[in-house]
Coordinates of C-alpha atoms and ligand atoms in Angstrom, one line a residue:
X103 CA -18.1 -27.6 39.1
X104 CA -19.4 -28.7 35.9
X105 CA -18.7 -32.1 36.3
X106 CA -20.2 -32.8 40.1
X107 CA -23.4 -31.0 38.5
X108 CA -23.2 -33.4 35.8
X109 CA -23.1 -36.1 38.1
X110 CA -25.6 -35.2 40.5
X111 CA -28.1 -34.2 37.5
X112 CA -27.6 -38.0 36.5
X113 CA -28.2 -39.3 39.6
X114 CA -30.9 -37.3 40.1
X115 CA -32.9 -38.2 36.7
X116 CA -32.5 -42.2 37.3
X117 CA -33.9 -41.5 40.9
X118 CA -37.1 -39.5 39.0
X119 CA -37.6 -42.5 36.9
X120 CA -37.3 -45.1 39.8
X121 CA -40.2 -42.8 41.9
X122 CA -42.1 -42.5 38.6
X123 CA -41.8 -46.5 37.8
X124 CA -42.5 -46.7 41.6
X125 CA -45.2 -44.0 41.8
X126 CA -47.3 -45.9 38.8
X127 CA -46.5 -49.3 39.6
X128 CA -47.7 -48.6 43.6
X129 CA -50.9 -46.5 44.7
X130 CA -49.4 -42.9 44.7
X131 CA -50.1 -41.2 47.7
X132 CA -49.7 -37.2 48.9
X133 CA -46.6 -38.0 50.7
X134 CA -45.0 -39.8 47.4
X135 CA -46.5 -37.2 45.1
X136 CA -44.7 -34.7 47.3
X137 CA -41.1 -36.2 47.2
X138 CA -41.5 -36.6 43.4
X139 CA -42.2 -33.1 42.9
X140 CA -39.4 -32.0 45.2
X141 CA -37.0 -34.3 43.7
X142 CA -37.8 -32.6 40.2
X143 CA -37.1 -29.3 41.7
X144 CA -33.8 -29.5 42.6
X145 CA -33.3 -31.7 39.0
X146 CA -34.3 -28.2 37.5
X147 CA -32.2 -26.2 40.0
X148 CA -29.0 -28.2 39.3
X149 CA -30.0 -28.0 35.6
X150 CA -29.9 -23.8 35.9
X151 CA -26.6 -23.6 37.5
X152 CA -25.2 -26.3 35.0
X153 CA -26.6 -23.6 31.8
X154 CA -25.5 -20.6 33.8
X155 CA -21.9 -21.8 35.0
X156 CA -21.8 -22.3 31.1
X157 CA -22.9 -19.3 29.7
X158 CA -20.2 -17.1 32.1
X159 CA -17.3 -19.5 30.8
X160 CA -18.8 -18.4 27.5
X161 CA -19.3 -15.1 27.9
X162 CA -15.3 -15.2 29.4
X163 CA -14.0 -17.0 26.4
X164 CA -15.8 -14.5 24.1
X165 CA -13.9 -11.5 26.1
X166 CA -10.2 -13.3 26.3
X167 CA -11.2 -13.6 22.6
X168 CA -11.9 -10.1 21.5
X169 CA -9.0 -8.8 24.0
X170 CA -6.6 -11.1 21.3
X171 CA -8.7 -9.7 18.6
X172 CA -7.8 -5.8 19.8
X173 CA -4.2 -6.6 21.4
X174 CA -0.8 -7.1 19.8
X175 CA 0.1 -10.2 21.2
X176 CA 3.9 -10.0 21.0
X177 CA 3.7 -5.9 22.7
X178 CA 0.9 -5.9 24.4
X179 CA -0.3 -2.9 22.4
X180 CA -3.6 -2.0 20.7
X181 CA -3.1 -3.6 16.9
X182 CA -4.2 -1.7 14.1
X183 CA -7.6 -3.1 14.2
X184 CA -8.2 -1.6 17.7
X185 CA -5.9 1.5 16.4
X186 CA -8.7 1.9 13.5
X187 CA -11.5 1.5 15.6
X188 CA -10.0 4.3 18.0
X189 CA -9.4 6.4 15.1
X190 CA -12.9 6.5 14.0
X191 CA -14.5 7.1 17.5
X192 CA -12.4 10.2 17.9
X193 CA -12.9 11.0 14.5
X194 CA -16.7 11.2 15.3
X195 CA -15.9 13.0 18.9
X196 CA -13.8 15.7 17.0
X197 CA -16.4 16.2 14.3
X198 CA -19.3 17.0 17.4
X199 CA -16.8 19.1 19.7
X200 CA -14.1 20.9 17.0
X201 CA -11.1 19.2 18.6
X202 CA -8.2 18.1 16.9
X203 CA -5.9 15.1 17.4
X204 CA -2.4 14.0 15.7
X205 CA -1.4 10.7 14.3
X206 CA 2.2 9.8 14.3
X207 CA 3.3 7.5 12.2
X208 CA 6.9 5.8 13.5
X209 CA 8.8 3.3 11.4
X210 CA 12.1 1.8 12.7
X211 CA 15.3 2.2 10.4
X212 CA 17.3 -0.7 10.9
X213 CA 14.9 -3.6 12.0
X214 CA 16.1 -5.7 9.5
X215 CA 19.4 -5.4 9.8
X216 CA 18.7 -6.4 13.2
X217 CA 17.0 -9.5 12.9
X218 CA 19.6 -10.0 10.0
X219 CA 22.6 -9.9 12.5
X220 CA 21.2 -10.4 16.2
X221 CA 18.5 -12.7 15.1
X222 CA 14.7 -13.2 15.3
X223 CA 14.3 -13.3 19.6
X224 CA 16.5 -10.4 19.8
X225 CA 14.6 -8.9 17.1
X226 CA 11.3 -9.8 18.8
X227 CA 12.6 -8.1 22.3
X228 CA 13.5 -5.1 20.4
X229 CA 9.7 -4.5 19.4
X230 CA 8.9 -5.6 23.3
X231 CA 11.5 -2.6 24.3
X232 CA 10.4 -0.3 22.2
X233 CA 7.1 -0.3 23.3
X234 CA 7.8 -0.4 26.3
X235 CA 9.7 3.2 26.4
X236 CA 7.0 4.4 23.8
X237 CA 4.6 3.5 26.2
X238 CA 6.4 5.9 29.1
X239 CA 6.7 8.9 26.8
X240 CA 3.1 10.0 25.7
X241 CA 0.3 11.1 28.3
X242 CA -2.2 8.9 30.0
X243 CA -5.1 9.5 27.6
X244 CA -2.9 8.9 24.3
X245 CA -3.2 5.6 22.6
X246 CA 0.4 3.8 21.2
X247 CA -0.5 0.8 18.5
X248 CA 1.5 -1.6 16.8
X249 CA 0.1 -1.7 13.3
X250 CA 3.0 -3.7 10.8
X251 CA 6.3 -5.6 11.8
X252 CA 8.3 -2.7 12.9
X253 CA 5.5 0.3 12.7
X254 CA 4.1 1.5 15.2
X255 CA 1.4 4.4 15.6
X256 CA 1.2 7.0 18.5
X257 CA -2.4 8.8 18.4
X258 CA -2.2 12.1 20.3
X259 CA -5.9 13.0 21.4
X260 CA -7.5 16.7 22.0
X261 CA -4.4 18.3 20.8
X262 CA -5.2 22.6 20.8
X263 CA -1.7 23.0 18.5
X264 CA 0.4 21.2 16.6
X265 CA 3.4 21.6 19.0
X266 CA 2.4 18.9 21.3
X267 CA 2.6 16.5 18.1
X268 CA 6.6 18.1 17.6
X269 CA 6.9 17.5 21.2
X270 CA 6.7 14.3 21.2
X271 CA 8.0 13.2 17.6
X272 CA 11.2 15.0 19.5
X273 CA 11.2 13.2 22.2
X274 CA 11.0 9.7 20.4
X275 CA 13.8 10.7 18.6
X276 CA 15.6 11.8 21.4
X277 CA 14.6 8.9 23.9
X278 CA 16.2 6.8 21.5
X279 CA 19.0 7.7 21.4
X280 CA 19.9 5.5 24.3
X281 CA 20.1 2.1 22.7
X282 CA 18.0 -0.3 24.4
X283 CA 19.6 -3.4 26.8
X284 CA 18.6 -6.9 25.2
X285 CA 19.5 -9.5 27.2
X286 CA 23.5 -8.2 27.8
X287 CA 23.1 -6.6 23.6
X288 CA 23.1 -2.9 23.3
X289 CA 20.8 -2.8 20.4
X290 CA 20.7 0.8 18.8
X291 CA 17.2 1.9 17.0
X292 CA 15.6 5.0 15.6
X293 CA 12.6 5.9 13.8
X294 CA 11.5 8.0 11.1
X295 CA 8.1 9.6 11.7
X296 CA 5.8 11.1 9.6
X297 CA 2.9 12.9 11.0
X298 CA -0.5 13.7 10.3
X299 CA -2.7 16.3 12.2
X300 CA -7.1 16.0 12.1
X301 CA -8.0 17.8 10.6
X302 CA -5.9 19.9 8.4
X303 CA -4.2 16.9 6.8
X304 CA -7.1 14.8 6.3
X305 CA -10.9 14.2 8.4
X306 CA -11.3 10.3 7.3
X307 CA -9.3 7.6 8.7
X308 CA -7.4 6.5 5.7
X309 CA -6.6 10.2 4.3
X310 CA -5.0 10.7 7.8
X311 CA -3.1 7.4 7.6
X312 CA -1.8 8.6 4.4
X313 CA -0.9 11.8 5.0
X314 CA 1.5 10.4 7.8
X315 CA 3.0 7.5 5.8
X316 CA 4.3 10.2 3.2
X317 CA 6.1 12.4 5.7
X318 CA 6.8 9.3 7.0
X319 CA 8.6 8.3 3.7
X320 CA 10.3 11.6 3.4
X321 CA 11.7 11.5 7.0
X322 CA 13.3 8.0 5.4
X323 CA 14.2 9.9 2.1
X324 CA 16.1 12.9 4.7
X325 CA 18.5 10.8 5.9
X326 CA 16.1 8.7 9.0
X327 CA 16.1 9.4 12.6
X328 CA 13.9 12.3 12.1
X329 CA 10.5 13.3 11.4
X330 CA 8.2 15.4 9.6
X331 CA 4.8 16.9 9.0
X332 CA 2.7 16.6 6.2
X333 CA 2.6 19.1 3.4
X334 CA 1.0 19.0 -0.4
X335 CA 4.3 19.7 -1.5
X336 CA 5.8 16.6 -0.1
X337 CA 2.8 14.5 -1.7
X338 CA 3.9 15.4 -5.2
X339 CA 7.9 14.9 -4.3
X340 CA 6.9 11.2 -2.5
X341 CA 4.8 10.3 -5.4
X342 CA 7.4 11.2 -8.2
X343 CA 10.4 9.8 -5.7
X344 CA 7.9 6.6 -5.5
X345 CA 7.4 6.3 -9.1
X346 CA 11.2 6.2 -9.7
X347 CA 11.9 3.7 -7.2
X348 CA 9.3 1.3 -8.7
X349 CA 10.7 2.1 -12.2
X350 CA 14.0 1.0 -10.7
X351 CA 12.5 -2.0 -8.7
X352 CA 10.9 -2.9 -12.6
X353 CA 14.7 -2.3 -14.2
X354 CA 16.4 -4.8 -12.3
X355 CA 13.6 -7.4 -13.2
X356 CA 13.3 -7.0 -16.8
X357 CA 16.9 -6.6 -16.6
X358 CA 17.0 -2.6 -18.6
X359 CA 20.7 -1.9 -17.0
X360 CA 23.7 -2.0 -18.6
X361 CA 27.0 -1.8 -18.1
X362 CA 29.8 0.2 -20.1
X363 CA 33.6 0.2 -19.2
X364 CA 35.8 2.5 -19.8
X365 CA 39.5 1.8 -20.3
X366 CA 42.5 3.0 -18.5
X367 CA 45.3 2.9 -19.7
X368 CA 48.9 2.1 -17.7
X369 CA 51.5 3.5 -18.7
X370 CA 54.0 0.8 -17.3
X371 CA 52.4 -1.8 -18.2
X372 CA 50.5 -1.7 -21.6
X373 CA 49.8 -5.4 -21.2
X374 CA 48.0 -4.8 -18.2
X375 CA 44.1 -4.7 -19.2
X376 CA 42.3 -2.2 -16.5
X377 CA 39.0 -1.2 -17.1
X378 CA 36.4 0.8 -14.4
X379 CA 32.6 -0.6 -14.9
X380 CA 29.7 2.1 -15.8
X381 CA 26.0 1.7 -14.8
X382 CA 23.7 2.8 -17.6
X383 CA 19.7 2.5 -17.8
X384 CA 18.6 1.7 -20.6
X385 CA 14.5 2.6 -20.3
X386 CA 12.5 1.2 -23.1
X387 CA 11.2 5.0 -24.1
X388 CA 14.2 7.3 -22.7
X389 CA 16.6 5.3 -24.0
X390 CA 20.1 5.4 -22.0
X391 CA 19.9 7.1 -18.9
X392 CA 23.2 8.7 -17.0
X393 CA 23.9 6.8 -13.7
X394 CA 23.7 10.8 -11.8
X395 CA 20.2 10.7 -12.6
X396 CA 19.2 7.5 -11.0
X397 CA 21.8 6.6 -8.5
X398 CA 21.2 9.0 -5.9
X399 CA 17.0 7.9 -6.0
X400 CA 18.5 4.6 -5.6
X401 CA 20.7 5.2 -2.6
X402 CA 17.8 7.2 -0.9
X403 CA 15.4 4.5 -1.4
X404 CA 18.8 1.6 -0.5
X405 CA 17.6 0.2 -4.2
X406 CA 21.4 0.6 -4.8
X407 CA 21.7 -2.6 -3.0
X408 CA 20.4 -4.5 -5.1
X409 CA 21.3 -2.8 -8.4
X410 CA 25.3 -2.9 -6.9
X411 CA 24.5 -6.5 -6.1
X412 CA 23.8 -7.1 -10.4
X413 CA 26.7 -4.7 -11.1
X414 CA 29.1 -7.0 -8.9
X415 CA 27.8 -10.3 -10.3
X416 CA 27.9 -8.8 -13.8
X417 CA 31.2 -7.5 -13.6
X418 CA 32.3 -11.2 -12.1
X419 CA 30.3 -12.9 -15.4
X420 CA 32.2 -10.7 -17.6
X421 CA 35.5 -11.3 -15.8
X422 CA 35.1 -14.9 -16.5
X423 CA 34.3 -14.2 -19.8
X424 CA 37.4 -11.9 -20.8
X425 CA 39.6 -15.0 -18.6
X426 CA 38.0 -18.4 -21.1
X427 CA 39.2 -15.3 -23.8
X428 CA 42.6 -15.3 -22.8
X429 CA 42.0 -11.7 -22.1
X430 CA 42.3 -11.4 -18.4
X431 CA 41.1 -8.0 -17.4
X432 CA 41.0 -5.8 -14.0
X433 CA 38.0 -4.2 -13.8
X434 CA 36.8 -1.6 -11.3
X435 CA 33.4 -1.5 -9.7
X436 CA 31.8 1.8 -8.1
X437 CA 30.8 1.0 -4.5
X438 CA 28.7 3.4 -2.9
X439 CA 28.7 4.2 1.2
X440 CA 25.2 2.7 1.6
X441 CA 26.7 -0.7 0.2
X442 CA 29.7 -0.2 1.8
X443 CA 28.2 -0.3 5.2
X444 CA 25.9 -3.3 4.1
X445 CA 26.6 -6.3 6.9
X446 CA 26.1 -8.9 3.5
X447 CA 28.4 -6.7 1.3
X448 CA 31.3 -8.7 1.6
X449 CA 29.7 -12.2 1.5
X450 CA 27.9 -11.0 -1.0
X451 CA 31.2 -10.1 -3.0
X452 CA 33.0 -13.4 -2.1
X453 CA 29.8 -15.1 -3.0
X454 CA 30.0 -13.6 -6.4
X455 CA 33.7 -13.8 -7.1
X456 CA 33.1 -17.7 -6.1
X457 CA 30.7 -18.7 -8.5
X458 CA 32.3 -17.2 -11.3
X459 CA 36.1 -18.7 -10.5
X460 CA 37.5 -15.5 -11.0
X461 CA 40.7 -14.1 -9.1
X462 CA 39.8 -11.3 -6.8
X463 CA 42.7 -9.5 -7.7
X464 CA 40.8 -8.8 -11.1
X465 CA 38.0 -6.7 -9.0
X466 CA 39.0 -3.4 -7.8
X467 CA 36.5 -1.5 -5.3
X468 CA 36.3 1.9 -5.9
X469 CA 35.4 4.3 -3.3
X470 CA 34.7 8.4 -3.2
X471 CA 36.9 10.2 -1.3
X472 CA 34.8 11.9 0.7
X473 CA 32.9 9.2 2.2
X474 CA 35.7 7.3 3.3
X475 CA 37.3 10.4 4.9
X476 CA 33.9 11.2 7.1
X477 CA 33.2 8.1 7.8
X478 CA 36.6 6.2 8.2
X479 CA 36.1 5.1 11.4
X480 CA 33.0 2.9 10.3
X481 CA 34.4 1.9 7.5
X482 CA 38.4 1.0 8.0
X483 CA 37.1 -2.5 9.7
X484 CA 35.5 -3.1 6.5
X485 CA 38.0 -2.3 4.2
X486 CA 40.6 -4.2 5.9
X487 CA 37.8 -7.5 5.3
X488 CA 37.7 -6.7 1.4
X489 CA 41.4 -7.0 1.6
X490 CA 41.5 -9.8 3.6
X491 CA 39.5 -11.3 0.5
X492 CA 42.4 -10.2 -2.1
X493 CA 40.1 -7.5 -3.8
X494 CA 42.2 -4.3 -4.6
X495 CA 40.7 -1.0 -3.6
X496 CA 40.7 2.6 -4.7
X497 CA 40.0 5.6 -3.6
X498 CA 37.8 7.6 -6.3
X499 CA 37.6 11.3 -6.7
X500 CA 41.0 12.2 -4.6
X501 CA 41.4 16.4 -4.7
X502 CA 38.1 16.9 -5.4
X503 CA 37.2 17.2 -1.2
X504 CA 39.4 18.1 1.4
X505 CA 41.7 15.2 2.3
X506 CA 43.3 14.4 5.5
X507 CA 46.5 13.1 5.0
X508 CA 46.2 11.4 8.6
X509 CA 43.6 9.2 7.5
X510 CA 45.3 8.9 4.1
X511 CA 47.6 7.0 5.9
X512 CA 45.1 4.9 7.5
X513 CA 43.1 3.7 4.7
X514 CA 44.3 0.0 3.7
X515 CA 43.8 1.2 0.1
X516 CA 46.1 0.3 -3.3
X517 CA 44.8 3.2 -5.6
X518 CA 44.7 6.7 -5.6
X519 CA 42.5 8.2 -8.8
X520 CA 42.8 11.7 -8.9
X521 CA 39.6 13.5 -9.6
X522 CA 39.3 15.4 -13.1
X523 CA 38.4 18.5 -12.1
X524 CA 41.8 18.3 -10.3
X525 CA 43.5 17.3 -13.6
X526 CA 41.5 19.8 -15.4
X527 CA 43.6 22.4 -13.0
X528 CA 47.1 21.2 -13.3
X529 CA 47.1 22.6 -17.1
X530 CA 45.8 26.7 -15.0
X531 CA 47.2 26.9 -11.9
X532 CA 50.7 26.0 -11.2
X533 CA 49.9 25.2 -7.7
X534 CA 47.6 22.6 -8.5
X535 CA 50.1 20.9 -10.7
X536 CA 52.5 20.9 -7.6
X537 CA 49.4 19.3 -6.5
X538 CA 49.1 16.7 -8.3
X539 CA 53.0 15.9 -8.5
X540 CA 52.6 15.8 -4.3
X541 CA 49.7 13.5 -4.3
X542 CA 51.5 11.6 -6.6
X543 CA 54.7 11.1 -4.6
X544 CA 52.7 10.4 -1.5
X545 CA 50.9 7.7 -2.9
X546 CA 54.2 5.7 -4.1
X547 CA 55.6 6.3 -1.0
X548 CA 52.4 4.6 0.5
X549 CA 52.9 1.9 -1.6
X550 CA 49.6 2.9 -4.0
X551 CA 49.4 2.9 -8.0
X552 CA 48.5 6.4 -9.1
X553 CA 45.6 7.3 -11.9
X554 CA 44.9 10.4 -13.5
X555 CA 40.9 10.4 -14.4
X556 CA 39.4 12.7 -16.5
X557 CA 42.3 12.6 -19.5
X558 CA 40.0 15.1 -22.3
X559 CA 43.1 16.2 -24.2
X560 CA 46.7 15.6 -25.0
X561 CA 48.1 18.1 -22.5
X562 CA 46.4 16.0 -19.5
X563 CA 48.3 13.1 -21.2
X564 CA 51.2 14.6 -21.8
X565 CA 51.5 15.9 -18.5
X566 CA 50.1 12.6 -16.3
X567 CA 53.1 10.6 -17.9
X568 CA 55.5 14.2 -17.0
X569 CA 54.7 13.8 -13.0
X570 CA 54.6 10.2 -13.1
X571 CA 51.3 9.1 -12.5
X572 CA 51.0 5.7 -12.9
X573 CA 47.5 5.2 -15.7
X574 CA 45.0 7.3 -16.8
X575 CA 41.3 7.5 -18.2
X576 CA 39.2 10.1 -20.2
X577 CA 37.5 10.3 -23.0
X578 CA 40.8 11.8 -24.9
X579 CA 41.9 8.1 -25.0
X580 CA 38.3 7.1 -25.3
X581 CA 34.4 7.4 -24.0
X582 CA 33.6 4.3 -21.8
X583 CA 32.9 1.3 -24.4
X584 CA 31.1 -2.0 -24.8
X585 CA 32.3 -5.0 -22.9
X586 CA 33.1 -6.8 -26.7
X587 CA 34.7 -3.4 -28.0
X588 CA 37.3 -3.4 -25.0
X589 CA 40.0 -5.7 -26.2
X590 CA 40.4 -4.3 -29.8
X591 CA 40.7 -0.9 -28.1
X592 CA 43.7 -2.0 -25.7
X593 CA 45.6 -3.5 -29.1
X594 CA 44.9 -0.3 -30.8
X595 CA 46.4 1.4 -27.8
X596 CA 49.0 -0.2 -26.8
X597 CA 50.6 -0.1 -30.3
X598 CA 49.7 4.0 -29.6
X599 CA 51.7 4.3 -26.3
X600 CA 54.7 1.6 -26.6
Ligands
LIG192 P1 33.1 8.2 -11.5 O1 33.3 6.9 -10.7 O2 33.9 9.3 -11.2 O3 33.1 7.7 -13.0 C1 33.7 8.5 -14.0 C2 32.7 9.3 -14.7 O4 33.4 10.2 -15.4 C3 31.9 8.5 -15.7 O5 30.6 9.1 -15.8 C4 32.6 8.6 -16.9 O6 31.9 8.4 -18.1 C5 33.1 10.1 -16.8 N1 34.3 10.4 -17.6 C6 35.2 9.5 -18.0 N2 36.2 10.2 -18.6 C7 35.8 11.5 -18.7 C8 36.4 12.7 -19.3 O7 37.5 12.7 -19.9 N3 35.7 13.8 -19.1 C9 34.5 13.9 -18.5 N4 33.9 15.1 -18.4 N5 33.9 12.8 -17.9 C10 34.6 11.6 -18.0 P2 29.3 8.2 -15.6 O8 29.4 6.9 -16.2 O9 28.2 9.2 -15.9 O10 29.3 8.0 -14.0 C11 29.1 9.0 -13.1 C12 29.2 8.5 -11.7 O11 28.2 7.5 -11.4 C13 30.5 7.7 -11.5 O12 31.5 8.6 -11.3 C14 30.1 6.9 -10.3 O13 30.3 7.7 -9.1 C15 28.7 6.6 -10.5 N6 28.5 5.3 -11.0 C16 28.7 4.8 -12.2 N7 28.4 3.4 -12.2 C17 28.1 3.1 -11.0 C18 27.8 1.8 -10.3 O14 27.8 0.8 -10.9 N8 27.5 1.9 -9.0 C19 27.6 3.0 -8.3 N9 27.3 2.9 -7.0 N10 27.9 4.2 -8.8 C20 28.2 4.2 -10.2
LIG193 MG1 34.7 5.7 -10.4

């Protein structure tokens, strides 16, 4: 359309010229005067529709434009600037009328993993499903946003009670639970929610945002797949739960852990060096810090992946180092379920094993009881791939749970280390001795090396070599020690127990 105007403006100009060259270069006359006139009317008429054809393409541009500006692209949802302009509106509705409305804050667990395993178009039709079915389970008149990768915001308007807010976090949770179809791909995803009402938990934007993101952190910190309202209380437990984390987050970069290792000793073998690895912290002002006060933060917050990462490549270093020494010692490693169930763990592993050259028959996994009981279905899989790798594992803290000798018999493991408090028994009650000698038996019949933990005086020594356990540990033969101290204590010992 343009273009024809375009042309028939140009044609029309050069034809004003020729009757205006023609016009002075003739004697004018009414009749010419006329057509002239007429011909620069329609010139001015073609001239309008050319500027208002223009201006509408403009003005249509400029609202294609600011739908972009207010839309998620990928979802199709409001994005967080349209979500904060929203917010503010009914902010100024509710502070005229008295009304309340509810914010719920929803960020998904396992997106990463997802991308991680399923990759980036499965991971962008995930956020495409989601909304989708988020979309279908609020009213007409609330507003769902996308407002970060894998965040989204649900804003429940003109809410009388708070229950409508539970509602509905309850019904996300629940909807979920169907995993979504993704091109063939069951994908599985849940969301932890934190939510925020106006205006008990806050009456400006940000306050309310806030106030959502830390019960939204504490739904994380309670296990996921759940939600939770705001409270002061959880304010102060978020902030001192965040501080820790970012303490740890600082640890591992200015490198403040440490590890001891405390020796076990085996009674069959004296020249056998076994040792079990122990995570300190050494904060510049504390000084060294238990692992039982900062392990569990770090498993809440999944920090312990990265801190077992260093602990695995550590141990690996310090393999290598004991092997150029001639000293070749097995040392055991703590694993904990949330690294367990990591799909990298056991690249990771081989990764580090690799680099340092060591024999993975020198690293020995060591796993709670209890976990691998619960959760054995999960995890057999992944135990048979650590094996598969040559790595030996154990099972830590036998007795101190309820075992199931059915799984016992399931678990593709090489060590069974009786818990302490169990050993601590054996020397009281007669029937936990019997105990002991049982749990013993079973695990030679299975094939599995036997060690007493928690050795504090003679009589637990005395009485681990009586029922035929295979090594022990405990601060009787000593507290866990420095890597360099290790070696003079095995000669010491060994010339002890020969
Ligand atoms: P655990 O695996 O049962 O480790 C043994 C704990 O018992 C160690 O405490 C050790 O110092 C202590 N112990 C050793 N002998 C005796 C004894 O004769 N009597 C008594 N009362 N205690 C003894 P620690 O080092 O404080 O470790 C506590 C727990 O922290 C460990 O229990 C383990 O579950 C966890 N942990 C330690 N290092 C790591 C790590 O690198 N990664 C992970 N995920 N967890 C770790
Ligand atoms: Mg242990």
């Amino acid at each position: 359309m343009r273009k024809l105007c375009a042309v028939m403006v140009s044609i029309l100009t050069l034809a004003l010229v020729a009757t205006a060259l023609y016009i002075v270069e003739t004697t004018s006359t009414t009749a010419y005067h006329i057509a002239y006139l007429l011909l620069a009317l329609l010139n001015t008429v073609i001239l309008y529709i050319m500027f208002a054809t223009k201006e509408r393409e403009v003005h249509h541009d400029y609202r294609a434009l600011e739908q972009i500006a207010f839309k998620d692209a990928l979802t199709s949802l409001l994005n967080r600037r349209a979500v904060d302009n929203f917010i503010d509106k009914i902010i100024a509705r509710c502070e005229r009328d008295g009304s309340k409305f509810a914010i719920l804050y929803l960020d998904m667990d396992n997106f990463k993993a997802i991308n991680d395993t399923l990759g980036h178009d499965v991971g962008d039709s995930v956020l495409v499903g989601v909304a989708k079915r988020l979309r279908n389970l609020v009213r007409g008149n609330d507003v769902v946003g996308r407002v970060g990768g894998d965040e989204f915001i649900i804003i429940l308007d003109e809410i009388n009670e708070s229950s409508l807010a539970f509602i509905t976090a309850e019904r996300v949770i629940q909807s979920f639970k169907k995993p979504l179809n993704i091109n063939g791909h069951r994908v599985s995803v849940s969301f932890s929610i934190g939510i925020s009402i106006y205006p008990d938990n806050g009456v400006y934007r940000l306050s309310l945002f806030k106030a959502a993101d830390i019960a939204m952190y504490q739904a994380k910190e309670s296990g996921k797949n759940g939600y939770k309202f705001y409270t002061s209380e959880l304010d102060d437990r978020v902030k001192k739960s965040r501080s820790v984390n970012l303490a740890l987050e600082r640890a591992l970069t200015e490198e403040q852990f440490v590890l001891m290792y405390q020796p076990r000793i085996n009674f069959n073998n004296s020249a056998l060096h076994e040792a079990e690895a122990l995570i300190r912290w050494n904060r510049p002002k504390e000084g060294l810090v238990a692992p039982s006060e900062f392990i569990p933060h770090a498993e809440k917050s999944h920090l312990i992946l990265s801190i077992g990462a260093w602990v695995i490549n550590e141990v690996c270093r310090q393999c290598r180092i004991f092997c150029d020494r001639n000293q070749p010692t097995q040392i055991s490693i703590n694993i904990s379920l949330i690294q367990l169930k990591d799909p990298e763990f056991v690249v990771m592993l081989k990764q580090a094993i690799d680099t340092h050259g060591i024999d993975a028959q020198l690293i020995e996994l060591e796993m709670s009881e209890s976990y691998l009981i619960q959760e054995a279905e999960q995890v057999i899989p992944i135990l048979h791939k650590l094996r598969a790798l040559g790595v030996k594992l154990a099972i830590d803290e036998f007795g101190k749970g309820y075992s199931s000798m059915g799984y016992m018999k399931r678990l593709p493991v090489d060590t069974i280390k009786i818990d302490r408090s169990l050993i601590n028994e054996t020397l009281i009650n007669q029937k936990d001795k019997e105990l002991v000698a049982a749990i013993t038996a079973l695990g030679h019949v299975m094939n599995m090396s036997v060690v007493a933990e928690g050795v504090e005086i003679d009589k637990h020594l005395e009485m681990s070599r009586m029922l035929h356990i295979d090594a022990a540990q405990g601060f009787y033969l000593t507290e866990p020690l420095e890597a360099d101290q290790l070696h003079d204590f095995y000669k010491a010992m060994s010339a002890k127990i020969s």
